[in-house]
């Protein structure tokens, strides 16, 4: 996107991206599915950098859902290894990321993740907590319903402890206990690969999100495609239930 275009457009503050189509991308090339995820991880890095360049405040990537454990064990292991590679690299490139002002956050249920990955996430979250240009949220072992359940349990505990009355529970109580607490709701959600559903991604936060779909498979998704999605978003008339 040119500087001029950028000046004339209202940028989404938060974009959610469902990284779909890696398997089909690999199949088209006669490669194992893991190669598709590897190519997808490359696209993820490129889009993180481009998002920071554009001035997007927050990008949330759906990398692994609470339902993805059903996949063959070797595919799950390959995705976890890509995640490890990224976390190791992010640690090594801490200075570079600091210059970019990149904050990295994890969203999801970390209790089921391998311990070494949890350690790396904790470290990365801590070390990047003060960065303010862009927040990259990695959704791994993430499910929207699971997230809401987790938030409801936290609120119920307060009620049980006598700290809050049931009739006084507000939307903010739920919101504040989601994994995304403190972040703006996604303005735009992008799903490539020709599927037209949210698949349990940010289902609470997506109440008023603009949705953008495309047939491109995630490994083929480029900065130009992000531009297209943002330009389309800029033409939408967001009313949030008003007129
Ligand atoms: C969906 O495509 C993709 C996934 C379940 C995994 C996405 C993971 C990555 C891109 C790598 C994660 C790494 C980092 C560093 C975040 P699919 O396999 O369902 O594709 P298909 O529908 O074509 O089979």
XYZ file of N, CA and C and ligand atoms in Angstrom:
753
model
N 0.850 -1.190 0.000
C 0.000 0.000 0.000
C 0.888 1.244 0.000
N 0.562 2.222 -0.845
C 1.394 3.421 -0.874
C 1.064 4.297 0.347
N 1.960 5.199 0.642
C 1.761 6.098 1.783
C 0.475 6.902 1.614
N 0.269 7.320 0.364
C -0.911 8.126 0.037
C -2.207 7.350 0.317
N -2.208 6.069 -0.110
C -3.391 5.225 0.126
C -3.634 5.076 1.624
N -2.538 4.881 2.326
C -2.632 4.685 3.775
C -3.255 5.881 4.478
N -2.887 7.067 3.978
C -3.390 8.287 4.615
C -4.896 8.441 4.440
N -5.410 7.840 3.343
C -6.828 8.030 3.032
C -7.729 6.889 3.478
N -7.196 6.044 4.289
C -7.980 4.863 4.650
C -8.105 4.746 6.166
N -9.244 4.243 6.628
C -9.317 4.028 8.078
C -8.867 2.589 8.347
N -7.738 2.493 8.994
C -7.133 1.178 9.239
C -7.875 0.437 10.350
N -8.082 -0.869 10.178
C -8.611 -1.629 11.315
C -7.565 -1.636 12.427
N -8.003 -1.514 13.667
C -7.038 -1.562 14.773
C -6.583 -2.999 15.006
N -7.539 -3.901 14.895
C -7.248 -5.311 15.204
C -7.766 -6.194 14.059
N -6.889 -7.016 13.521
C -7.279 -7.954 12.456
C -7.056 -9.383 12.949
N -8.063 -10.215 12.796
C -7.924 -11.645 13.115
C -7.752 -12.410 11.813
N -6.870 -13.388 11.810
C -6.617 -14.141 10.583
C -6.681 -15.646 10.850
N -7.509 -16.333 10.074
C -7.605 -17.797 10.160
C -6.688 -18.354 9.068
N -5.597 -18.955 9.483
C -4.573 -19.391 8.511
C -4.976 -20.741 7.928
N -5.843 -20.718 6.939
C -6.396 -21.978 6.431
C -5.919 -22.282 5.012
N -5.831 -23.561 4.708
C -5.522 -23.988 3.332
C -4.119 -24.552 3.163
N -3.407 -24.720 4.267
C -2.032 -25.240 4.172
C -2.005 -26.658 3.600
N -2.958 -27.479 4.058
C -2.999 -28.877 3.622
C -3.248 -28.970 2.124
N -4.219 -28.189 1.631
C -4.539 -28.228 0.201
C -3.384 -27.689 -0.640
N -2.711 -26.677 -0.120
C -1.554 -26.093 -0.816
C -0.488 -27.177 -1.018
N -0.248 -27.970 0.051
C 0.768 -29.031 -0.024
C 0.309 -30.122 -0.995
N -0.968 -30.488 -0.899
C -1.514 -31.567 -1.743
C -1.372 -31.203 -3.225
N -1.672 -29.949 -3.537
C -1.555 -29.497 -4.941
C -0.148 -29.704 -5.483
N 0.828 -29.695 -4.594
C 2.228 -29.823 -5.003
C 2.794 -31.216 -4.759
N 1.933 -32.135 -4.341
C 2.389 -33.495 -4.041
C 3.322 -33.545 -2.841
N 3.153 -32.619 -1.909
C 4.026 -32.564 -0.725
C 3.270 -33.036 0.514
N 3.977 -33.453 1.566
C 3.278 -33.792 2.808
C 2.629 -32.550 3.435
N 1.556 -32.748 4.192
C 0.825 -31.626 4.802
C 1.739 -30.719 5.639
N 2.746 -31.367 6.278
C 3.648 -30.584 7.134
C 4.367 -29.489 6.329
N 4.622 -29.767 5.039
C 5.278 -28.749 4.194
C 4.348 -27.549 3.985
N 3.051 -27.831 3.937
C 2.064 -26.750 3.809
C 2.089 -25.858 5.049
N 2.189 -26.496 6.214
C 2.233 -25.712 7.456
C 3.537 -24.894 7.533
N 4.613 -25.503 7.022
C 5.902 -24.803 7.017
C 5.801 -23.537 6.154
N 5.191 -23.714 4.975
C 5.006 -22.554 4.085
C 4.062 -21.541 4.737
N 3.056 -22.065 5.471
C 2.108 -21.185 6.165
C 2.790 -20.364 7.251
N 3.757 -20.990 7.934
C 4.483 -20.290 8.996
C 5.323 -19.151 8.391
N 5.814 -19.360 7.168
C 6.586 -18.324 6.472
C 5.683 -17.122 6.144
N 4.485 -17.450 5.652
C 3.520 -16.386 5.346
C 3.168 -15.614 6.628
N 2.992 -16.360 7.709
C 2.678 -15.739 9.005
C 3.731 -14.680 9.369
N 5.008 -15.045 9.215
C 6.087 -14.098 9.549
C 6.013 -12.849 8.659
N 5.784 -13.090 7.361
C 5.746 -11.968 6.416
C 4.575 -11.027 6.734
N 3.435 -11.606 7.095
C 2.250 -10.772 7.363
C 2.413 -10.020 8.696
N 3.098 -10.641 9.653
C 3.397 -9.929 10.919
C 4.202 -8.668 10.610
N 5.244 -8.835 9.802
C 6.113 -7.695 9.469
C 5.331 -6.634 8.701
N 4.514 -7.073 7.763
C 3.773 -6.106 6.950
C 2.731 -5.367 7.806
N 2.094 -6.102 8.703
C 1.107 -5.473 9.595
C 1.758 -4.376 10.432
N 2.968 -4.660 10.922
C 3.689 -3.673 11.733
C 4.025 -2.447 10.876
N 4.432 -2.724 9.645
C 4.789 -1.644 8.714
C 3.584 -0.720 8.447
N 2.411 -1.338 8.296
C 1.205 -0.556 8.006
C 0.720 0.258 9.207
N 1.073 -0.224 10.403
C 0.603 0.466 11.601
C -0.646 -0.163 12.204
N -0.851 -1.460 11.920
C -1.964 -2.174 12.556
C -1.585 -2.389 14.022
N -2.530 -2.128 14.933
C -2.209 -2.257 16.360
C -2.102 -3.699 16.824
N -2.938 -4.548 16.232
C -3.010 -5.912 16.740
C -3.384 -6.907 15.638
N -2.640 -7.988 15.585
C -2.943 -9.073 14.638
C -3.094 -10.357 15.450
N -4.204 -11.057 15.253
C -4.385 -12.333 15.943
C -4.435 -13.459 14.918
N -3.571 -14.441 15.077
C -3.469 -15.551 14.122
C -3.971 -16.837 14.757
N -4.887 -17.495 14.047
C -5.405 -18.786 14.515
C -4.469 -19.869 13.983
N -3.630 -20.406 14.855
C -2.623 -21.375 14.421
C -3.018 -22.822 14.734
N -3.772 -23.009 15.831
C -4.114 -24.385 16.226
C -5.333 -24.320 17.138
N -6.374 -25.046 16.759
C -7.613 -24.956 17.542
C -7.678 -26.070 18.574
N -8.616 -25.920 19.518
C -8.810 -26.962 20.543
C -9.263 -28.268 19.876
N -9.745 -28.171 18.638
C -10.218 -29.369 17.909
C -9.106 -29.980 17.040
N -8.024 -29.236 16.818
C -6.973 -29.730 15.910
C -6.176 -30.923 16.459
N -6.342 -31.229 17.757
C -5.647 -32.398 18.319
C -6.122 -33.685 17.655
N -7.291 -33.620 16.978
C -7.841 -34.812 16.310
C -7.020 -35.191 15.077
N -6.145 -34.333 14.636
C -5.357 -34.618 13.426
C -4.314 -35.710 13.692
N -3.758 -36.322 12.639
C -2.735 -37.347 12.867
C -1.590 -36.808 13.738
N -1.056 -37.698 14.598
C -0.041 -37.267 15.571
C 1.159 -36.612 14.894
N 1.566 -37.120 13.710
C 2.764 -36.536 13.083
C 2.484 -35.116 12.590
N 1.226 -34.853 12.198
C 0.894 -33.492 11.760
C 0.875 -32.532 12.962
N 0.307 -33.000 14.069
C 0.275 -32.164 15.283
C 1.714 -31.868 15.718
N 2.562 -32.907 15.695
C 3.955 -32.721 16.115
C 4.661 -31.724 15.199
N 4.368 -31.796 13.892
C 5.016 -30.881 12.946
C 4.594 -29.428 13.233
N 3.317 -29.226 13.546
C 2.845 -27.855 13.836
C 3.500 -27.343 15.133
N 3.568 -28.223 16.151
C 4.202 -27.823 17.420
C 5.677 -27.455 17.179
N 6.333 -28.206 16.291
C 7.746 -27.901 16.004
C 7.889 -26.555 15.291
N 6.941 -26.245 14.426
C 6.996 -24.939 13.753
C 6.806 -23.817 14.763
N 5.949 -24.086 15.724
C 5.701 -23.133 16.792
C 6.983 -22.938 17.620
N 7.634 -24.066 17.938
C 8.924 -24.025 18.658
C 9.954 -23.198 17.880
N 10.039 -23.484 16.568
C 11.018 -22.768 15.722
C 10.771 -21.268 15.799
N 9.494 -20.904 15.706
C 9.173 -19.480 15.713
C 9.532 -18.839 17.054
N 9.201 -19.537 18.151
C 9.468 -18.983 19.481
C 10.969 -18.855 19.723
N 11.723 -19.854 19.260
C 13.188 -19.812 19.418
C 13.745 -18.632 18.629
N 13.260 -18.519 17.401
C 13.736 -17.438 16.528
C 13.358 -16.068 17.109
N 12.147 -15.973 17.656
C 11.700 -14.687 18.226
C 12.596 -14.306 19.404
N 13.030 -15.330 20.154
C 13.914 -15.080 21.289
C 15.272 -14.588 20.775
N 15.762 -15.281 19.723
C 17.059 -14.899 19.163
C 17.022 -13.500 18.544
N 15.853 -13.172 17.991
C 15.738 -11.881 17.317
C 15.070 -10.832 18.197
N 15.248 -11.003 19.489
C 14.556 -10.127 20.427
C 14.819 -8.651 20.123
N 16.100 -8.355 19.810
C 16.436 -6.945 19.565
C 15.720 -6.407 18.347
N 15.729 -7.232 17.280
C 15.066 -6.829 16.031
C 13.568 -6.589 16.268
N 12.963 -7.503 16.996
C 11.536 -7.359 17.295
C 11.271 -6.150 18.193
N 12.233 -5.886 19.091
C 12.077 -4.739 19.981
C 12.078 -3.454 19.167
N 12.958 -3.403 18.159
C 13.023 -2.215 17.302
C 11.683 -2.035 16.575
N 11.117 -3.169 16.133
C 9.819 -3.096 15.450
C 8.684 -2.798 16.432
N 8.975 -2.875 17.721
C 7.940 -2.626 18.737
C 6.926 -3.747 18.809
N 7.402 -4.975 18.579
C 6.496 -6.115 18.511
C 6.254 -6.758 19.873
N 5.008 -6.751 20.271
C 4.647 -7.463 21.496
C 4.036 -8.803 21.095
N 4.460 -9.864 21.729
C 3.922 -11.177 21.359
C 3.150 -11.751 22.541
N 1.928 -12.150 22.242
C 1.061 -12.702 23.280
C 0.502 -14.038 22.840
N 0.222 -14.863 23.812
C -0.389 -16.156 23.526
C -1.853 -16.095 23.928
N -2.746 -16.643 23.111
C -4.124 -16.820 23.582
C -4.530 -18.278 23.385
N -5.181 -18.831 24.386
C -5.611 -20.217 24.317
C -5.419 -20.886 25.668
N -5.618 -22.203 25.674
C -5.454 -22.962 26.910
C -4.060 -23.559 26.923
N -3.187 -22.965 27.732
C -1.791 -23.409 27.687
C -1.557 -24.693 28.488
N -2.567 -25.102 29.270
C -2.336 -26.262 30.146
C -2.079 -27.548 29.343
N -2.575 -27.615 28.105
C -2.382 -28.858 27.325
C -1.157 -28.793 26.413
N -0.416 -27.688 26.474
C 0.738 -27.547 25.574
C 1.993 -28.167 26.182
N 2.939 -28.620 25.345
C 4.203 -29.147 25.885
C 4.888 -28.093 26.775
N 5.487 -28.567 27.886
C 6.043 -27.651 28.893
C 7.102 -26.711 28.316
N 7.931 -27.203 27.387
C 8.993 -26.326 26.855
C 8.391 -25.169 26.060
N 7.267 -25.439 25.382
C 6.611 -24.368 24.614
C 6.024 -23.330 25.572
N 5.411 -23.815 26.661
C 4.834 -22.890 27.645
C 5.933 -21.993 28.221
N 7.096 -22.581 28.514
C 8.219 -21.799 29.061
C 8.648 -20.708 28.085
N 8.748 -21.101 26.815
C 9.192 -20.124 25.809
C 8.169 -18.994 25.656
N 6.886 -19.367 25.696
C 5.824 -18.357 25.569
C 5.899 -17.378 26.743
N 6.022 -17.948 27.951
C 6.074 -17.101 29.155
C 7.190 -16.071 29.045
N 8.352 -16.554 28.616
C 9.530 -15.693 28.503
C 9.307 -14.589 27.476
N 8.785 -15.005 26.326
C 8.572 -14.063 25.225
C 7.521 -13.012 25.593
N 6.472 -13.454 26.262
C 5.420 -12.521 26.666
C 5.991 -11.493 27.646
N 6.800 -11.991 28.568
C 7.375 -11.120 29.587
C 8.342 -10.108 28.950
N 9.215 -10.635 28.074
C 10.232 -9.764 27.473
C 9.669 -8.738 26.503
N 8.498 -9.033 25.935
C 7.974 -8.102 24.929
C 6.806 -7.276 25.468
N 6.497 -7.443 26.763
C 5.286 -6.833 27.330
C 5.217 -5.312 27.172
N 6.372 -4.661 27.102
C 6.340 -3.187 27.052
C 6.353 -2.653 25.609
N 6.315 -3.530 24.622
C 6.375 -3.066 23.223
C 4.989 -2.594 22.782
N 4.986 -1.492 22.022
C 3.690 -0.857 21.802
C 3.273 -0.651 20.357
N 4.137 -0.970 19.402
C 3.753 -0.703 18.010
C 2.688 -1.678 17.538
N 2.955 -2.954 17.734
C 1.990 -3.968 17.296
C 1.965 -5.139 18.282
N 0.772 -5.671 18.519
C 0.656 -6.885 19.327
C 0.326 -8.037 18.400
N 1.142 -9.094 18.475
C 0.883 -10.310 17.704
C 0.327 -11.336 18.688
N -0.910 -11.739 18.466
C -1.521 -12.770 19.303
C -1.460 -14.098 18.596
N -0.897 -15.060 19.257
C -0.840 -16.406 18.674
C -1.891 -17.272 19.346
N -2.876 -17.702 18.562
C -3.920 -18.556 19.122
C -3.549 -20.012 18.873
N -3.121 -20.667 19.927
C -2.704 -22.071 19.829
C -3.420 -22.842 20.941
N -4.003 -23.970 20.584
C -4.947 -24.661 21.473
C -5.994 -23.656 21.932
N -6.504 -22.936 20.955
C -7.517 -21.913 21.206
C -8.874 -22.376 20.669
N -9.910 -22.100 21.441
C -11.283 -22.318 20.984
C -12.133 -21.223 21.601
N -13.001 -20.622 20.820
C -13.838 -19.525 21.323
C -14.770 -19.978 22.440
N -15.366 -21.156 22.273
C -16.273 -21.641 23.321
C -15.495 -21.965 24.582
N -14.337 -22.548 24.408
C -13.477 -22.876 25.544
C -13.072 -21.592 26.286
N -12.804 -20.545 25.532
C -12.422 -19.260 26.109
C -13.571 -18.677 26.944
N -14.795 -18.768 26.390
C -15.963 -18.234 27.114
C -16.201 -19.051 28.386
N -16.063 -20.361 28.266
C -16.236 -21.244 29.432
C -15.238 -20.877 30.538
N -14.014 -20.666 30.135
C -12.945 -20.292 31.050
C -13.293 -18.967 31.759
N -13.830 -18.006 30.994
C -14.197 -16.701 31.566
C -15.381 -16.847 32.522
N -16.355 -17.665 32.125
C -17.548 -17.847 32.967
C -17.143 -18.495 34.300
N -16.225 -19.451 34.220
C -15.756 -20.091 35.467
C -15.103 -19.064 36.394
N -14.310 -18.181 35.821
C -13.624 -17.169 36.647
C -14.649 -16.255 37.319
N -15.682 -15.871 36.571
C -16.720 -14.999 37.144
C -17.510 -15.776 38.203
N -17.823 -17.052 37.908
C -18.591 -17.873 38.863
C -17.833 -18.020 40.180
N -16.510 -18.107 40.082
C -15.708 -18.229 41.301
C -15.855 -16.991 42.189
N -15.934 -15.832 41.539
C -16.126 -14.577 42.285
C -17.483 -14.576 42.980
N -18.480 -15.089 42.254
C -19.830 -15.158 42.824
C -19.815 -16.115 44.014
N -19.172 -17.260 43.819
C -19.090 -18.276 44.875
C -18.386 -17.733 46.122
N -17.387 -16.888 45.877
C -16.629 -16.321 46.999
C -17.381 -15.153 47.648
N -18.539 -14.812 47.092
C -19.336 -13.720 47.656
C -18.822 -12.345 47.271
N -17.925 -12.284 46.268
C -17.361 -10.980 45.867
C -18.238 -10.274 44.837
N -19.138 -11.012 44.225
C -19.962 -10.449 43.140
C -21.328 -11.115 43.193
N -22.374 -10.288 42.968
C -23.729 -10.870 42.937
C -24.058 -11.247 41.502
N -24.786 -12.362 41.332
C -25.113 -12.838 39.976
C -25.773 -11.735 39.156
N -26.692 -10.993 39.772
C -27.417 -9.967 38.993
C -26.522 -8.766 38.634
N -25.353 -8.691 39.259
C -24.439 -7.574 38.956
C -23.397 -7.920 37.893
N -23.433 -9.146 37.382
C -22.461 -9.540 36.346
C -22.717 -8.707 35.092
N -21.646 -8.121 34.561
C -21.786 -7.293 33.349
C -21.015 -7.927 32.194
N -21.233 -7.385 31.015
C -20.480 -7.852 29.849
C -18.986 -7.649 30.084
N -18.649 -6.579 30.778
C -17.228 -6.312 31.051
C -16.584 -7.400 31.909
N -17.404 -8.025 32.794
C -16.854 -9.116 33.617
C -16.437 -10.276 32.735
N -17.254 -10.575 31.705
C -16.906 -11.676 30.789
C -15.695 -11.243 29.949
N -15.830 -10.071 29.356
C -14.777 -9.532 28.494
C -13.404 -9.525 29.180
N -13.407 -9.094 30.417
C -12.162 -8.942 31.166
C -11.524 -10.265 31.547
N -12.272 -11.352 31.390
C -11.712 -12.661 31.713
C -11.431 -13.505 30.478
N -11.592 -12.880 29.297
C -11.244 -13.606 28.070
C -9.724 -13.562 27.906
N -9.197 -14.454 27.074
C -7.744 -14.444 26.832
C -7.308 -13.126 26.203
N -8.246 -12.468 25.520
C -7.913 -11.233 24.809
C -8.124 -9.980 25.671
N -8.320 -10.160 26.975
C -8.609 -9.014 27.853
C -7.644 -7.863 27.571
N -8.201 -6.681 27.465
C -7.361 -5.495 27.263
C -7.135 -5.152 25.806
N -7.502 -6.047 24.892
C -7.306 -5.757 23.464
C -8.630 -5.297 22.858
N -8.552 -4.458 21.813
C -9.810 -4.094 21.151
C -10.393 -5.315 20.438
N -11.704 -5.351 20.251
C -12.312 -6.441 19.478
C -11.789 -6.381 18.049
N -11.731 -7.527 17.357
C -11.250 -7.474 15.963
C -12.216 -6.670 15.085
N -11.675 -5.731 14.336
C -12.503 -4.954 13.400
C -12.736 -5.774 12.149
N -11.744 -6.586 11.818
C -11.763 -7.326 10.563
C -11.250 -8.744 10.813
N -11.976 -9.723 10.272
C -11.501 -11.108 10.346
C -11.348 -11.639 8.925
N -10.171 -12.167 8.656
C -9.832 -12.650 7.312
C -9.785 -14.172 7.312
N -10.497 -14.781 6.376
C -10.358 -16.236 6.216
C -10.099 -16.560 4.748
N -8.910 -17.024 4.444
C -8.643 -17.460 3.075
C -9.100 -18.909 2.874
N -8.837 -19.456 1.726
C -9.001 -20.876 1.367
C -10.424 -21.278 1.008
N -11.304 -20.298 0.806
C -12.635 -20.619 0.285
C -13.613 -21.186 1.294
N -13.298 -21.125 2.581
C -14.264 -21.571 3.599
C -14.936 -20.324 4.170
N -16.227 -20.460 4.473
C -16.976 -19.290 4.926
C -17.527 -19.498 6.328
N -16.647 -19.661 7.259
C -17.093 -19.818 8.650
C -16.007 -19.342 9.605
N -16.415 -19.158 10.872
C -15.466 -18.678 11.877
C -14.726 -19.821 12.575
N -15.311 -21.021 12.544
C -14.661 -22.189 13.162
C -14.179 -21.931 14.594
N -15.074 -21.333 15.404
C -14.768 -21.194 16.838
C -13.652 -20.166 17.116
N -13.435 -19.262 16.179
C -12.366 -18.244 16.343
C -12.975 -16.932 16.852
N -12.545 -16.477 17.998
C -12.945 -15.185 18.562
C -14.461 -14.963 18.485
N -15.241 -15.994 18.858
C -16.683 -15.890 18.611
C -17.364 -14.829 19.484
N -16.853 -14.577 20.654
C -17.425 -13.502 21.498
C -17.022 -12.147 20.908
N -15.735 -12.034 20.598
C -15.175 -10.746 20.168
C -15.618 -10.356 18.759
N -16.097 -11.337 17.970
C -16.418 -11.078 16.556
C -17.834 -10.544 16.354
N -18.513 -10.191 17.455
C -19.923 -9.789 17.347
C -20.152 -8.747 16.250
N -19.253 -7.792 16.118
C -19.417 -6.738 15.096
C -18.234 -6.660 14.130
N -17.499 -7.752 14.017
C -16.346 -7.740 13.106
C -16.822 -7.780 11.659
N -16.076 -7.133 10.805
C -16.302 -7.272 9.363
C -15.551 -8.529 8.922
N -16.188 -9.317 8.070
C -15.574 -10.576 7.636
C -15.106 -10.446 6.189
N -13.957 -11.013 5.896
C -13.397 -10.968 4.530
C -12.902 -12.354 4.156
N -13.447 -12.852 3.062
C -13.098 -14.209 2.620
C -12.408 -14.162 1.264
N -11.588 -15.172 1.002
C -10.963 -15.257 -0.317
C -10.596 -16.710 -0.593
N -10.409 -17.029 -1.870
C -10.081 -18.407 -2.244
C -8.589 -18.720 -2.116
N -7.781 -17.706 -1.883
C -6.329 -17.918 -1.796
C -6.014 -18.877 -0.647
N -5.091 -19.790 -0.879
C -4.668 -20.678 0.210
C -3.635 -19.920 1.056
N -3.664 -20.118 2.354
C -2.839 -19.288 3.251
C -1.359 -19.174 2.828
N -0.701 -20.264 2.416
C 0.721 -20.096 2.049
C 0.917 -19.116 0.883
N -0.129 -18.918 0.069
C -0.021 -17.995 -1.075
C -0.463 -16.574 -0.724
N -0.909 -16.368 0.481
C -1.433 -15.054 0.892
C -0.262 -14.052 0.983
N -0.454 -12.880 0.379
C 0.647 -11.902 0.355
C 0.219 -10.557 0.965
N 1.190 -9.667 1.044
C 0.913 -8.311 1.528
C -0.164 -7.651 0.661
N -0.145 -7.931 -0.643
C -1.168 -7.360 -1.536
C -2.569 -7.823 -1.144
N -2.671 -9.081 -0.721
C -3.979 -9.599 -0.306
C -4.444 -8.893 0.978
N -3.492 -8.645 1.867
C -3.871 -7.918 3.088
C -4.348 -6.512 2.715
N -3.657 -5.896 1.769
C -4.087 -4.574 1.280
C -5.529 -4.623 0.784
N -5.817 -5.654 -0.052
C -7.171 -5.777 -0.624
C -8.213 -5.871 0.486
N -7.917 -6.703 1.479
C -8.870 -6.894 2.579
C -9.089 -5.568 3.317
N -7.999 -4.828 3.536
C -8.104 -3.572 4.278
C -8.861 -2.519 3.456
N -8.603 -2.502 2.149
C -9.296 -1.537 1.280
C -10.801 -1.854 1.258
N -11.152 -3.136 1.143
C -12.577 -3.531 1.192
C -13.189 -3.134 2.533
N -12.443 -3.387 3.585
C -12.909 -3.039 4.934
C -13.223 -1.539 5.015
N -12.350 -0.750 4.397
C -12.515 0.708 4.419
C -13.807 1.165 3.750
N -14.355 0.306 2.883
C -15.596 0.686 2.180
C -16.847 0.247 2.930
N -16.663 -0.517 3.971
C -17.829 -1.029 4.703
C -18.423 0.077 5.578
N -19.719 -0.033 5.770
C -20.401 0.946 6.608
C -20.732 0.276 7.943
N -19.934 0.559 8.949
C -20.105 -0.135 10.231
C -21.102 0.620 11.096
N -22.181 -0.061 11.471
C -23.231 0.638 12.212
C -23.369 0.145 13.657
N -22.778 -0.983 13.967
C -22.847 -1.530 15.335
C -24.275 -1.552 15.876
N -25.211 -1.884 15.016
C -26.617 -1.973 15.463
C -27.356 -0.662 15.396
N -26.654 0.428 15.102
C -27.315 1.739 14.991
C -27.794 1.960 13.556
N -28.091 3.206 13.223
C -28.536 3.459 11.841
C -27.512 4.276 11.063
C -5.179 -24.906 8.699
O -4.931 -25.407 7.393
C -3.917 -24.680 9.362
C -3.557 -25.207 10.564
C -4.443 -26.090 11.366
C -2.228 -24.940 11.137
C -1.706 -23.550 10.942
C -0.336 -23.495 11.430
C 0.656 -22.774 10.861
C 0.478 -21.866 9.730
C 2.021 -22.877 11.434
C 2.003 -22.274 12.797
C 3.251 -21.668 13.094
C 3.420 -20.477 13.648
C 4.772 -20.022 13.767
C 2.324 -19.608 14.117
P -5.407 -26.890 7.065
O -4.347 -27.819 7.461
O -6.736 -27.141 7.712
O -5.544 -26.799 5.517
P -6.558 -27.626 4.620
O -7.920 -27.155 5.006
O -6.166 -27.218 3.240
O -6.317 -29.073 4.904
